[in-house]
XYZ file of C-alpha atoms in Angstrom:
658
model
C 42.994 -11.170 -11.769
C 41.281 -7.954 -10.756
C 37.932 -7.107 -12.247
C 39.287 -4.087 -14.063
C 37.683 -2.137 -16.831
C 40.538 -2.314 -19.265
C 42.059 -5.218 -21.091
C 45.604 -5.787 -22.300
C 44.759 -5.093 -25.917
C 42.219 -2.387 -25.422
C 43.066 1.119 -24.322
C 39.441 2.124 -24.114
C 37.870 1.547 -20.718
C 34.785 -0.549 -20.290
C 33.134 2.487 -18.778
C 33.689 4.356 -21.999
C 32.228 1.528 -24.034
C 29.165 1.321 -21.870
C 28.672 5.040 -22.123
C 29.307 5.239 -25.863
C 25.759 5.498 -27.211
C 26.758 4.858 -30.820
C 28.649 1.606 -30.259
C 26.202 0.374 -27.641
C 22.973 1.134 -29.522
C 21.107 -1.742 -31.134
C 18.775 0.770 -32.786
C 21.548 1.951 -35.148
C 22.609 -1.576 -36.106
C 19.784 -2.245 -38.591
C 20.294 -2.106 -42.333
C 19.837 1.263 -44.055
C 16.654 0.238 -45.864
C 14.982 0.093 -42.429
C 17.141 2.553 -40.501
C 16.047 5.662 -42.384
C 12.293 4.935 -42.072
C 12.829 4.098 -38.375
C 14.603 7.416 -37.807
C 11.887 9.252 -39.742
C 8.986 7.711 -37.807
C 10.859 8.132 -34.514
C 11.378 11.834 -35.314
C 7.658 12.241 -36.031
C 6.873 10.373 -32.809
C 9.232 12.620 -30.796
C 7.997 15.873 -32.339
C 4.378 14.839 -31.782
C 4.980 13.965 -28.132
C 6.929 17.184 -27.503
C 4.217 19.215 -29.214
C 1.393 17.918 -27.010
C 3.570 18.314 -23.903
C 5.120 21.730 -24.575
C 2.846 23.527 -27.041
C -0.744 22.415 -26.641
C -2.608 19.136 -26.162
C -4.491 17.474 -28.986
C -7.914 15.884 -28.599
C -7.533 12.404 -27.115
C -9.547 10.874 -29.963
C -6.623 11.865 -32.204
C -3.575 11.799 -29.941
C -4.083 8.327 -28.404
C -4.660 6.523 -31.750
C -1.724 8.421 -33.285
C 0.512 7.384 -30.380
C -0.428 3.728 -30.871
C -0.137 3.782 -34.671
C 3.357 5.293 -34.487
C 4.370 2.662 -31.924
C 3.070 -0.195 -34.089
C 4.726 1.241 -37.215
C 8.072 1.413 -35.425
C 7.881 -2.139 -34.145
C 6.889 -3.427 -37.600
C 10.116 -1.913 -38.943
C 12.181 -3.256 -36.039
C 10.627 -6.728 -36.399
C 9.820 -7.188 -40.110
C 8.466 -10.509 -41.339
C 10.893 -10.523 -44.277
C 13.935 -10.537 -41.993
C 12.677 -13.356 -39.773
C 11.466 -15.658 -42.542
C 14.082 -14.622 -45.168
C 11.456 -13.965 -47.856
C 11.393 -10.533 -49.498
C 7.773 -10.812 -50.666
C 6.687 -10.608 -47.021
C 7.542 -6.906 -47.143
C 4.217 -6.528 -48.968
C 2.383 -7.526 -45.777
C 4.314 -5.055 -43.638
C 3.843 -2.265 -46.167
C 0.125 -3.094 -46.135
C 0.092 -2.721 -42.346
C 1.925 0.630 -42.574
C -0.579 1.919 -45.137
C -3.446 0.746 -42.935
C -1.961 2.593 -39.955
C -1.703 5.782 -42.001
C -5.341 5.408 -43.105
C -6.336 4.870 -39.461
C -4.642 8.090 -38.342
C -6.331 10.027 -41.164
C -9.683 8.468 -40.215
C -9.455 9.646 -36.603
C -8.418 13.151 -37.677
C -11.166 13.507 -40.292
C -13.853 11.864 -38.128
C -12.928 13.663 -34.914
C -16.014 15.871 -34.683
C -18.430 13.039 -35.503
C -16.790 10.665 -33.025
C -16.792 13.353 -30.314
C -20.572 13.716 -30.417
C -21.326 10.083 -31.216
C -23.593 8.281 -28.699
C -22.375 4.846 -27.606
C -24.753 1.918 -28.151
C -27.155 4.222 -30.046
C -25.459 5.451 -33.226
C -24.770 2.780 -35.814
C -21.228 1.800 -36.782
C -20.264 2.972 -40.292
C -18.328 0.673 -42.642
C -15.208 2.764 -41.992
C -15.730 2.475 -38.214
C -15.864 -1.300 -38.591
C -12.817 -1.419 -40.865
C -10.672 0.636 -38.486
C -11.746 -1.402 -35.454
C -10.928 -4.765 -36.977
C -7.781 -3.508 -38.680
C -6.474 -2.211 -35.338
C -7.341 -5.534 -33.720
C -5.406 -7.386 -36.440
C -2.426 -5.000 -36.253
C -2.203 -5.205 -32.460
C -2.459 -8.985 -32.409
C 0.226 -9.347 -35.070
C 2.653 -6.946 -33.395
C 2.026 -8.629 -30.022
C 2.953 -11.943 -31.636
C 6.167 -10.485 -33.050
C 7.403 -8.456 -30.097
C 5.958 -9.987 -26.923
C 5.299 -13.576 -27.886
C 2.559 -16.160 -28.076
C 1.650 -16.045 -24.372
C -0.090 -12.679 -24.557
C -1.410 -13.453 -28.051
C -3.096 -16.659 -26.868
C -4.381 -14.968 -23.718
C -6.108 -12.260 -25.770
C -7.549 -14.860 -28.140
C -9.144 -16.678 -25.187
C -10.885 -13.456 -24.168
C -12.021 -12.752 -27.744
C -13.476 -16.249 -28.075
C -15.234 -15.798 -24.733
C -16.712 -12.513 -25.972
C -18.646 -14.433 -28.641
C -19.395 -17.763 -26.943
C -20.143 -16.452 -23.459
C -23.870 -16.519 -24.178
C -23.706 -20.225 -25.039
C -21.861 -21.510 -21.971
C -23.434 -22.420 -18.659
C -22.378 -21.644 -15.132
C -21.439 -18.395 -13.429
C -19.545 -16.953 -16.411
C -22.481 -16.963 -18.802
C -23.506 -13.528 -20.124
C -25.767 -12.091 -22.806
C -23.058 -11.968 -25.473
C -22.275 -9.300 -28.076
C -22.548 -8.856 -31.825
C -19.651 -8.115 -34.175
C -20.771 -4.480 -34.317
C -20.863 -4.181 -30.529
C -17.452 -5.837 -30.326
C -15.993 -3.379 -32.848
C -17.519 -0.424 -31.004
C -16.068 -1.660 -27.735
C -12.598 -1.981 -29.283
C -12.019 1.533 -30.606
C -14.923 3.789 -29.639
C -15.298 2.861 -25.980
C -13.309 4.328 -23.055
C -12.818 0.737 -21.838
C -11.248 -0.558 -25.054
C -7.934 -0.210 -26.849
C -7.756 3.567 -26.397
C -8.581 3.528 -22.687
C -6.730 4.700 -19.561
C -3.657 2.408 -19.868
C -2.810 3.649 -23.372
C -3.589 7.232 -22.333
C -1.012 6.809 -19.541
C 1.504 5.560 -22.103
C 0.843 8.695 -24.174
C 0.871 11.266 -21.377
C 3.462 9.909 -18.914
C 5.309 6.719 -19.813
C 6.765 7.993 -23.106
C 8.539 10.860 -21.371
C 9.905 8.795 -18.486
C 11.246 6.119 -20.810
C 12.882 8.847 -22.887
C 14.409 10.275 -19.698
C 15.672 6.847 -18.636
C 17.372 6.346 -22.012
C 19.117 9.737 -21.970
C 20.070 9.426 -18.290
C 21.688 6.039 -18.934
C 23.406 7.071 -22.180
C 24.766 10.290 -20.648
C 26.634 8.494 -17.866
C 24.186 8.526 -14.953
C 23.350 4.837 -15.269
C 27.009 3.834 -15.095
C 27.529 5.978 -11.998
C 24.669 4.155 -10.256
C 26.157 0.780 -11.172
C 29.631 1.797 -9.986
C 28.241 3.184 -6.723
C 26.436 -0.059 -6.009
C 29.492 -2.125 -6.848
C 31.888 -0.044 -4.757
C 29.656 0.349 -1.693
C 29.961 -3.339 -0.857
C 33.546 -3.981 -1.930
C 34.995 -4.450 1.549
C 32.203 -6.376 3.246
C 31.469 -10.070 3.710
C 30.074 -11.394 0.440
C 30.893 -8.059 -1.189
C 30.167 -8.932 -4.857
C 26.744 -10.354 -3.978
C 25.883 -7.314 -1.874
C 27.124 -5.144 -4.727
C 24.619 -6.912 -6.965
C 21.819 -6.094 -4.537
C 22.790 -2.438 -4.168
C 23.552 -1.751 -7.836
C 20.373 -3.461 -8.994
C 18.284 -1.455 -6.538
C 19.902 1.737 -7.841
C 19.365 0.766 -11.473
C 15.785 -0.160 -10.650
C 15.135 3.507 -10.012
C 15.455 4.224 -13.730
C 14.906 0.946 -15.592
C 12.076 -0.729 -13.688
C 12.679 -3.897 -15.682
C 13.999 -7.158 -14.265
C 15.397 -8.290 -17.609
C 17.085 -4.923 -18.232
C 18.657 -4.995 -14.774
C 19.927 -8.545 -15.217
C 21.519 -7.741 -18.566
C 23.010 -4.445 -17.301
C 24.346 -5.285 -13.851
C 24.459 -9.074 -14.123
C 27.327 -9.124 -16.619
C 29.435 -7.386 -13.960
C 28.163 -8.876 -10.703
C 27.702 -12.534 -11.630
C 31.346 -13.193 -12.645
C 32.511 -11.431 -9.466
C 30.190 -13.512 -7.288
C 31.408 -16.730 -8.875
C 35.048 -15.738 -8.366
C 34.431 -14.819 -4.738
C 33.075 -18.299 -3.920
C 29.326 -18.322 -4.603
C 28.104 -21.183 -6.782
C 26.889 -20.522 -10.318
C 23.281 -21.062 -9.280
C 23.617 -18.823 -6.224
C 25.202 -16.064 -8.308
C 22.429 -16.168 -10.901
C 19.677 -16.372 -8.284
C 21.003 -13.427 -6.278
C 21.219 -11.245 -9.378
C 17.741 -12.275 -10.544
C 16.139 -11.486 -7.177
C 17.960 -8.173 -6.844
C 17.100 -7.139 -10.411
C 13.437 -8.076 -10.025
C 13.244 -5.840 -6.971
C 13.972 -2.869 -9.209
C 10.332 -2.844 -10.291
C 9.167 -2.209 -6.713
C 11.943 0.256 -5.871
C 10.844 3.884 -5.424
C 10.934 6.509 -6.726
C 10.382 5.287 -10.324
C 9.232 1.651 -9.770
C 8.970 0.908 -13.468
C 5.973 1.853 -15.552
C 3.508 -0.209 -13.516
C 3.338 2.341 -10.704
C 2.462 5.163 -13.113
C -0.395 3.125 -14.513
C -1.512 2.209 -10.994
C -1.761 5.891 -10.116
C -3.984 6.530 -13.130
C -6.161 3.463 -12.597
C -6.990 4.125 -8.941
C -6.943 7.910 -9.169
C -4.343 8.773 -6.543
C -1.088 10.677 -6.908
C 2.048 8.887 -7.981
C 3.851 10.396 -4.990
C 1.432 8.562 -2.667
C 2.223 5.253 -4.351
C 5.994 5.803 -4.384
C 5.969 6.828 -0.719
C 3.830 3.869 0.295
C 6.236 1.496 -1.469
C 9.298 2.597 0.520
C 9.016 0.177 3.459
C 7.999 -2.918 1.415
C 10.863 -2.260 -1.013
C 13.311 -1.766 1.859
C 12.092 -5.030 3.424
C 12.608 -6.851 0.120
C 16.184 -5.659 -0.299
C 16.933 -6.164 3.404
C 15.883 -9.792 3.018
C 18.105 -10.509 0.035
C 20.957 -8.521 1.638
C 20.790 -10.643 4.795
C 20.525 -13.842 2.726
C 23.694 -13.080 0.763
C 25.512 -12.094 3.975
C 24.565 -15.362 5.675
C 25.448 -17.377 2.566
C 28.877 -15.754 2.624
C 29.299 -16.622 6.304
C 28.199 -20.184 5.625
C 30.659 -20.557 2.731
C 33.380 -18.828 4.820
C 33.784 -15.937 2.399
C 34.675 -13.536 5.209
C 37.878 -12.263 3.639
C 37.520 -10.943 0.111
C 40.399 -11.593 -2.265
C 41.910 -8.295 -3.357
C 42.314 -9.747 -6.830
C 38.564 -9.891 -7.508
C 37.789 -6.371 -6.389
C 35.651 -4.324 -8.747
C 37.522 -1.340 -10.115
C 36.129 1.735 -11.784
C 36.948 5.343 -12.333
C 36.658 7.542 -9.220
C 32.995 8.006 -8.399
C 32.994 11.297 -6.474
C 34.097 13.401 -9.481
C 31.193 11.876 -11.444
C 28.432 12.366 -8.862
C 27.240 15.467 -10.706
C 25.918 13.084 -13.379
C 23.186 12.070 -10.904
C 21.774 15.605 -10.814
C 19.037 14.809 -13.395
C 17.461 11.997 -11.388
C 17.749 13.979 -8.137
C 15.972 16.917 -9.774
C 13.282 14.676 -11.286
C 12.514 13.049 -7.941
C 12.522 16.417 -6.155
C 10.120 17.871 -8.729
C 7.744 14.935 -8.440
C 7.605 15.167 -4.663
C 7.250 18.958 -4.888
C 4.042 18.495 -6.873
C 5.266 19.108 -10.425
C 3.571 17.231 -13.243
C 5.204 13.915 -14.133
C 5.577 14.925 -17.783
C 7.289 18.206 -16.923
C 9.653 16.475 -14.472
C 10.652 13.845 -17.050
C 11.290 16.410 -19.811
C 13.424 18.546 -17.521
C 15.306 15.362 -16.614
C 16.003 14.744 -20.323
C 17.241 18.308 -20.805
C 19.463 18.137 -17.709
C 20.922 14.786 -18.804
C 21.930 16.286 -22.148
C 23.375 19.453 -20.606
C 25.330 17.626 -17.902
C 26.743 15.158 -20.437
C 28.533 18.117 -22.056
C 30.780 18.527 -19.005
C 32.891 15.470 -19.884
C 34.333 14.260 -23.171
C 33.491 10.682 -22.218
C 29.785 11.350 -21.827
C 29.329 14.158 -24.352
C 26.847 13.069 -26.990
C 27.716 13.411 -30.640
C 24.906 13.872 -33.142
C 24.768 10.104 -33.673
C 24.904 9.586 -29.921
C 21.929 11.874 -29.460
C 20.034 10.021 -32.187
C 20.915 6.674 -30.580
C 19.665 7.791 -27.146
C 16.441 9.147 -28.628
C 15.852 5.976 -30.661
C 16.411 3.821 -27.565
C 13.886 5.764 -25.482
C 11.309 5.902 -28.260
C 11.651 2.179 -28.958
C 11.159 1.409 -25.257
C 8.073 3.627 -25.267
C 6.710 1.795 -28.303
C 7.355 -1.518 -26.551
C 5.202 -0.359 -23.630
C 2.418 1.152 -25.770
C 1.744 -2.188 -27.452
C 0.925 -4.327 -24.376
C -1.081 -1.486 -22.806
C -3.183 -1.291 -25.970
C -3.458 -5.076 -26.175
C -4.672 -5.292 -22.590
C -7.357 -2.771 -23.521
C -8.961 -5.498 -25.650
C -9.263 -7.758 -22.605
C -10.387 -4.932 -20.310
C -13.188 -4.034 -22.707
C -14.405 -7.634 -22.829
C -14.219 -8.003 -19.040
C -16.206 -4.797 -18.497
C -18.788 -5.647 -21.161
C -19.310 -9.220 -19.901
C -19.190 -8.447 -16.176
C -16.525 -11.104 -15.586
C -15.044 -9.162 -12.656
C -18.359 -9.186 -10.778
C -18.874 -12.864 -11.552
C -15.363 -13.658 -10.317
C -15.965 -11.672 -7.123
C -19.110 -13.672 -6.469
C -17.338 -16.963 -7.214
C -14.376 -16.213 -4.926
C -16.785 -15.113 -2.217
C -18.671 -18.401 -2.497
C -15.471 -20.467 -2.437
C -14.098 -18.753 0.640
C -17.401 -17.933 2.332
C -16.225 -14.349 2.554
C -12.872 -15.371 4.044
C -10.281 -12.706 3.258
C -7.286 -15.050 3.417
C -8.833 -17.448 0.887
C -9.586 -14.539 -1.444
C -6.005 -13.289 -1.101
C -4.566 -16.733 -1.852
C -6.737 -17.063 -4.958
C -5.745 -13.572 -6.101
C -2.072 -14.371 -5.425
C -2.230 -17.510 -7.542
C -4.025 -15.684 -10.344
C -1.526 -12.805 -10.327
C 1.426 -15.198 -10.370
C -0.002 -17.089 -13.331
C -0.659 -13.841 -15.195
C 2.802 -12.520 -14.327
C 4.419 -15.686 -15.664
C 2.608 -15.414 -18.975
C 2.473 -11.653 -19.533
C 4.671 -8.557 -19.219
C 4.378 -6.914 -15.794
C 2.233 -4.042 -17.096
C -0.208 -6.374 -18.827
C -0.323 -8.704 -15.818
C -1.082 -5.818 -13.464
C -3.850 -4.410 -15.657
C -5.643 -7.730 -16.068
C -5.239 -8.477 -12.362
C -6.646 -5.041 -11.608
C -9.798 -5.808 -13.570
C -10.203 -9.377 -12.299
C -9.153 -9.275 -8.644
C -9.170 -5.740 -7.255
C -13.005 -5.518 -7.172
C -13.038 -8.721 -5.113
C -10.437 -7.470 -2.644
C -12.128 -4.096 -2.263
C -15.503 -5.789 -1.698
C -13.910 -7.603 1.252
C -12.942 -4.302 2.863
C -9.371 -3.804 1.620
C -8.577 -0.165 0.701
C -7.706 0.525 -2.931
C -3.981 1.141 -2.372
C -3.170 -2.098 -0.478
C -5.351 -4.066 -2.905
C -3.469 -2.687 -5.908
C -0.053 -3.049 -4.303
C -0.932 -6.668 -3.480
C -1.593 -7.636 -7.089
C 1.287 -5.498 -8.378
C 3.812 -7.268 -6.132
C 2.783 -10.724 -7.253
C 2.823 -9.667 -10.895
C 6.425 -8.556 -10.352
C 7.749 -11.569 -8.402
C 6.310 -13.877 -11.056
C 9.544 -13.012 -12.907
C 11.389 -15.255 -10.439
C 8.652 -17.850 -9.865
C 9.129 -21.274 -11.517
C 8.264 -22.815 -13.869
C 8.700 -19.635 -15.969
C 11.010 -17.334 -13.910
C 12.259 -15.315 -16.885
C 14.621 -13.103 -14.874
C 16.163 -16.137 -13.147
C 16.624 -17.956 -16.440
C 18.296 -14.890 -17.983
C 20.669 -14.648 -15.017
C 21.355 -18.382 -15.246
C 22.388 -17.883 -18.860
C 24.976 -15.280 -17.841
C 26.179 -17.464 -14.953
C 26.242 -20.601 -17.160
C 24.207 -22.275 -14.444
C 21.344 -24.752 -14.396
C 18.231 -22.681 -15.161
C 15.858 -24.863 -13.164
C 18.013 -24.864 -10.026
C 18.626 -21.128 -10.362
C 14.903 -20.456 -10.680
C 14.003 -22.358 -7.520
C 16.911 -20.841 -5.633
C 15.778 -17.325 -6.637
C 12.250 -18.219 -5.543
C 13.503 -19.237 -2.087
C 15.672 -16.125 -1.714
C 12.643 -13.931 -2.479
C 10.250 -15.574 -0.003
C 9.803 -12.281 1.818
C 8.277 -10.853 -1.368
C 5.538 -13.490 -1.097
C 4.838 -12.634 2.537
C 5.037 -8.828 2.509
C 1.866 -8.300 0.408
C -0.190 -10.209 2.985
C 1.347 -8.085 5.726
C 0.407 -4.764 4.161
C -3.128 -5.973 3.480
C -3.654 -6.896 7.121
C -1.409 -4.120 8.444
C -1.527 -1.177 6.019
C 0.780 0.721 8.383
C 3.557 -0.815 6.278
C 2.236 1.377 3.440
C 2.332 4.428 5.743
C -1.445 4.237 6.198
C -1.457 4.681 9.969
C 0.163 6.465 12.859
C 3.928 6.861 13.060
C 4.110 4.658 16.161
C 2.121 1.831 14.554
C 4.230 2.061 11.398
C 7.509 1.904 13.318
C 6.408 -1.035 15.497
C 5.018 -3.012 12.555
C 8.136 -2.356 10.495
C 10.500 -3.428 13.278
C 8.576 -6.651 13.855
C 8.627 -7.421 10.133
C 12.389 -6.746 9.950
C 13.029 -9.137 12.842
C 10.954 -11.772 11.087
C 12.925 -11.169 7.886
C 16.204 -11.914 9.688
C 14.910 -15.277 10.923
C 13.433 -16.078 7.513
C 16.730 -15.228 5.816
C 18.560 -17.503 8.238
C 16.256 -20.377 7.366
C 16.649 -19.773 3.624
C 20.440 -19.403 3.749
C 20.943 -22.227 6.258
C 23.032 -20.138 8.636
C 22.223 -18.618 12.020
C 25.356 -18.006 14.095
C 26.542 -21.276 12.548
C 25.843 -23.472 9.542
C 22.515 -25.266 9.789
C 23.079 -28.581 8.069
C 20.052 -30.025 9.840
C 16.907 -29.337 7.799
C 14.823 -29.258 10.995
C 16.714 -26.210 12.263
C 16.045 -24.369 8.994
C 12.366 -25.296 9.122
C 12.164 -24.045 12.713
C 13.617 -20.693 11.637
C 11.065 -20.351 8.840
C 8.199 -21.186 11.209
C 9.490 -18.645 13.743
C 9.703 -16.025 10.995
C 6.138 -16.703 9.863
C 4.872 -16.454 13.442
C 6.641 -13.115 13.914
C 5.516 -11.651 10.587
C 1.915 -12.878 10.910
C -0.085 -9.716 11.703
C -1.518 -10.972 14.997
C -0.250 -9.787 18.382
C -0.320 -13.259 19.957
C 1.477 -15.064 17.115
C 4.080 -12.294 16.844
C 4.732 -12.473 20.600
C 5.083 -16.268 20.489
C 7.395 -15.997 17.487
C 9.592 -13.395 19.179
C 9.952 -15.522 22.336
C 10.753 -18.654 20.327
C 13.122 -16.675 18.137
C 14.986 -15.301 21.131
C 15.296 -18.781 22.639
C 16.451 -20.299 19.357
C 18.944 -17.469 18.790
C 20.454 -17.874 22.265
C 20.681 -21.629 21.773
C 22.432 -21.309 18.403
C 24.781 -18.632 19.765
C 26.035 -20.879 22.552
C 26.181 -23.853 20.192
C 28.440 -21.805 17.965
C 30.589 -20.828 20.950
C 30.837 -24.499 21.904
C 31.889 -25.491 18.379
C 34.561 -22.784 18.304
C 35.856 -23.894 21.701
C 36.095 -27.528 20.566
C 37.817 -26.471 17.363
C 40.381 -24.438 19.310
C 41.067 -27.331 21.693
C 41.531 -29.725 18.802
C 43.865 -27.274 17.104
C 45.939 -26.881 20.280
C 46.076 -30.645 20.660
C 47.409 -31.051 17.145
C 50.012 -28.341 17.678
C 51.118 -29.964 20.910
């Protein structure tokens, strides 16, 4: 049966259903008692954000708290206690939170002048200052528990406990401690607390890009990207798996979320991969790895890259440009793996009956104009906010050209609600991480950790990198990517920079490991989500995804030792380094897939390939040269072995025929 977009009892195409923002919007599926307040707060949120972007900015001591309070209010209504626990009296708690948020906004507006001229660590905290600080702490912790889960909640609690017992513990992490008043001041009146740079980035940049992503997807552009990815690989070996890689890389340009990619492209690619001959676990693992790569795929790279630009003070264009080669290497690796798996499983000829079918793509290419314009504006030097807003406007205008993508009033509301909800979902972890950042800065944990890592490794860069890698993976398993990056930035970047690593490679190093934690067991959230769609064993799928993404664990070490990969060198050095890494990737992919000119059923052969790959990729001239020579010898040997096997097979076949 062909993978068509229409069923026997349904005249409406699947494309239409995906692009129908009313039917496909979860935001409109809540009961009316919550829907109207959600729409009202979302409208206020949207008008406020458009006002500060298009009319005039508002003082940050008002705009940042207002941004957070609106985000928390929305998520309280989306995730009410009364609905989860089936007890109506719990609405009293949520209404109390909403009233407290309103009081908080009024407090920052009324107290703006006093807070502007207030002197940190000198002026005393008023009772209202203390109330607002601890109320915001309580509200953030509760909404983190509801929307993100206990991992981040517990992580923050550990930091809070440390803030008050740090003066009583021994060892390198002892510090002078802080009082309740100092803690409250740090939370809401310090540039390193809740209302610091991460939340400011959410206010000034992330909101608009998430809004653009929602409108671009709802107006048809997202479906065009998926269809392009699916069709580009239709007629190649292992086509459905390659389609997963391509479509997920395209979708990564706008979603930047592994889970979103899995749920969007996985429902199409995983069934096709299974039908074409890949196992359930292989299908889920391939989709998980490809979808995770969306977060490192320029030009958008998810929200983490925007925050990185703000934290280290360089342009977003520099970060997106530097990420091109590592992202290409990542997708090259998974592309080669799926190709070799197809060769190993003898999936050379694709069955016409499992071909992906969609509406003609060329007539719909105009729907990609918004993202092309946004990228062009960013690289031309336009402000990120302006580029995103123009992208929203273009998405709406271009959707009018087709009846299938034209937004009705409800469709427009659904797209806006989706983008605003996504923005609220990002504002909450960025604010929550501000609590931990404030404690780390106040206690000097980062400096203590730098000293400790230096002592453990005796100043050895590789040891420091391995420790940072482990820490980033653990954080990435427990926290959302944004939160994991921000905490890693505070804890590990000072150490890496102190060992002579430039700021960009140091930040890209921790960012990569925060991302690939999504496919690192024992958590591997993206792999487990893909396994659910594939109806596969989650544990096997997680480890398989981990093995397919091995290059993602090697590349960060390469661009630390050879920053030419990040375009931080001459053109010649960059080209040579990139070519060597690509050759190493091919050998590594062969070892992972178990195929190199022929099936490698002998584990020793696969291990040899991995060792050769590591020698080639290792940023040392001697080891790379040795690896290339060994690789050439091994490749020649396997080529002639394959020729020999084919010859024997032909002789046996002729003998049988005779």
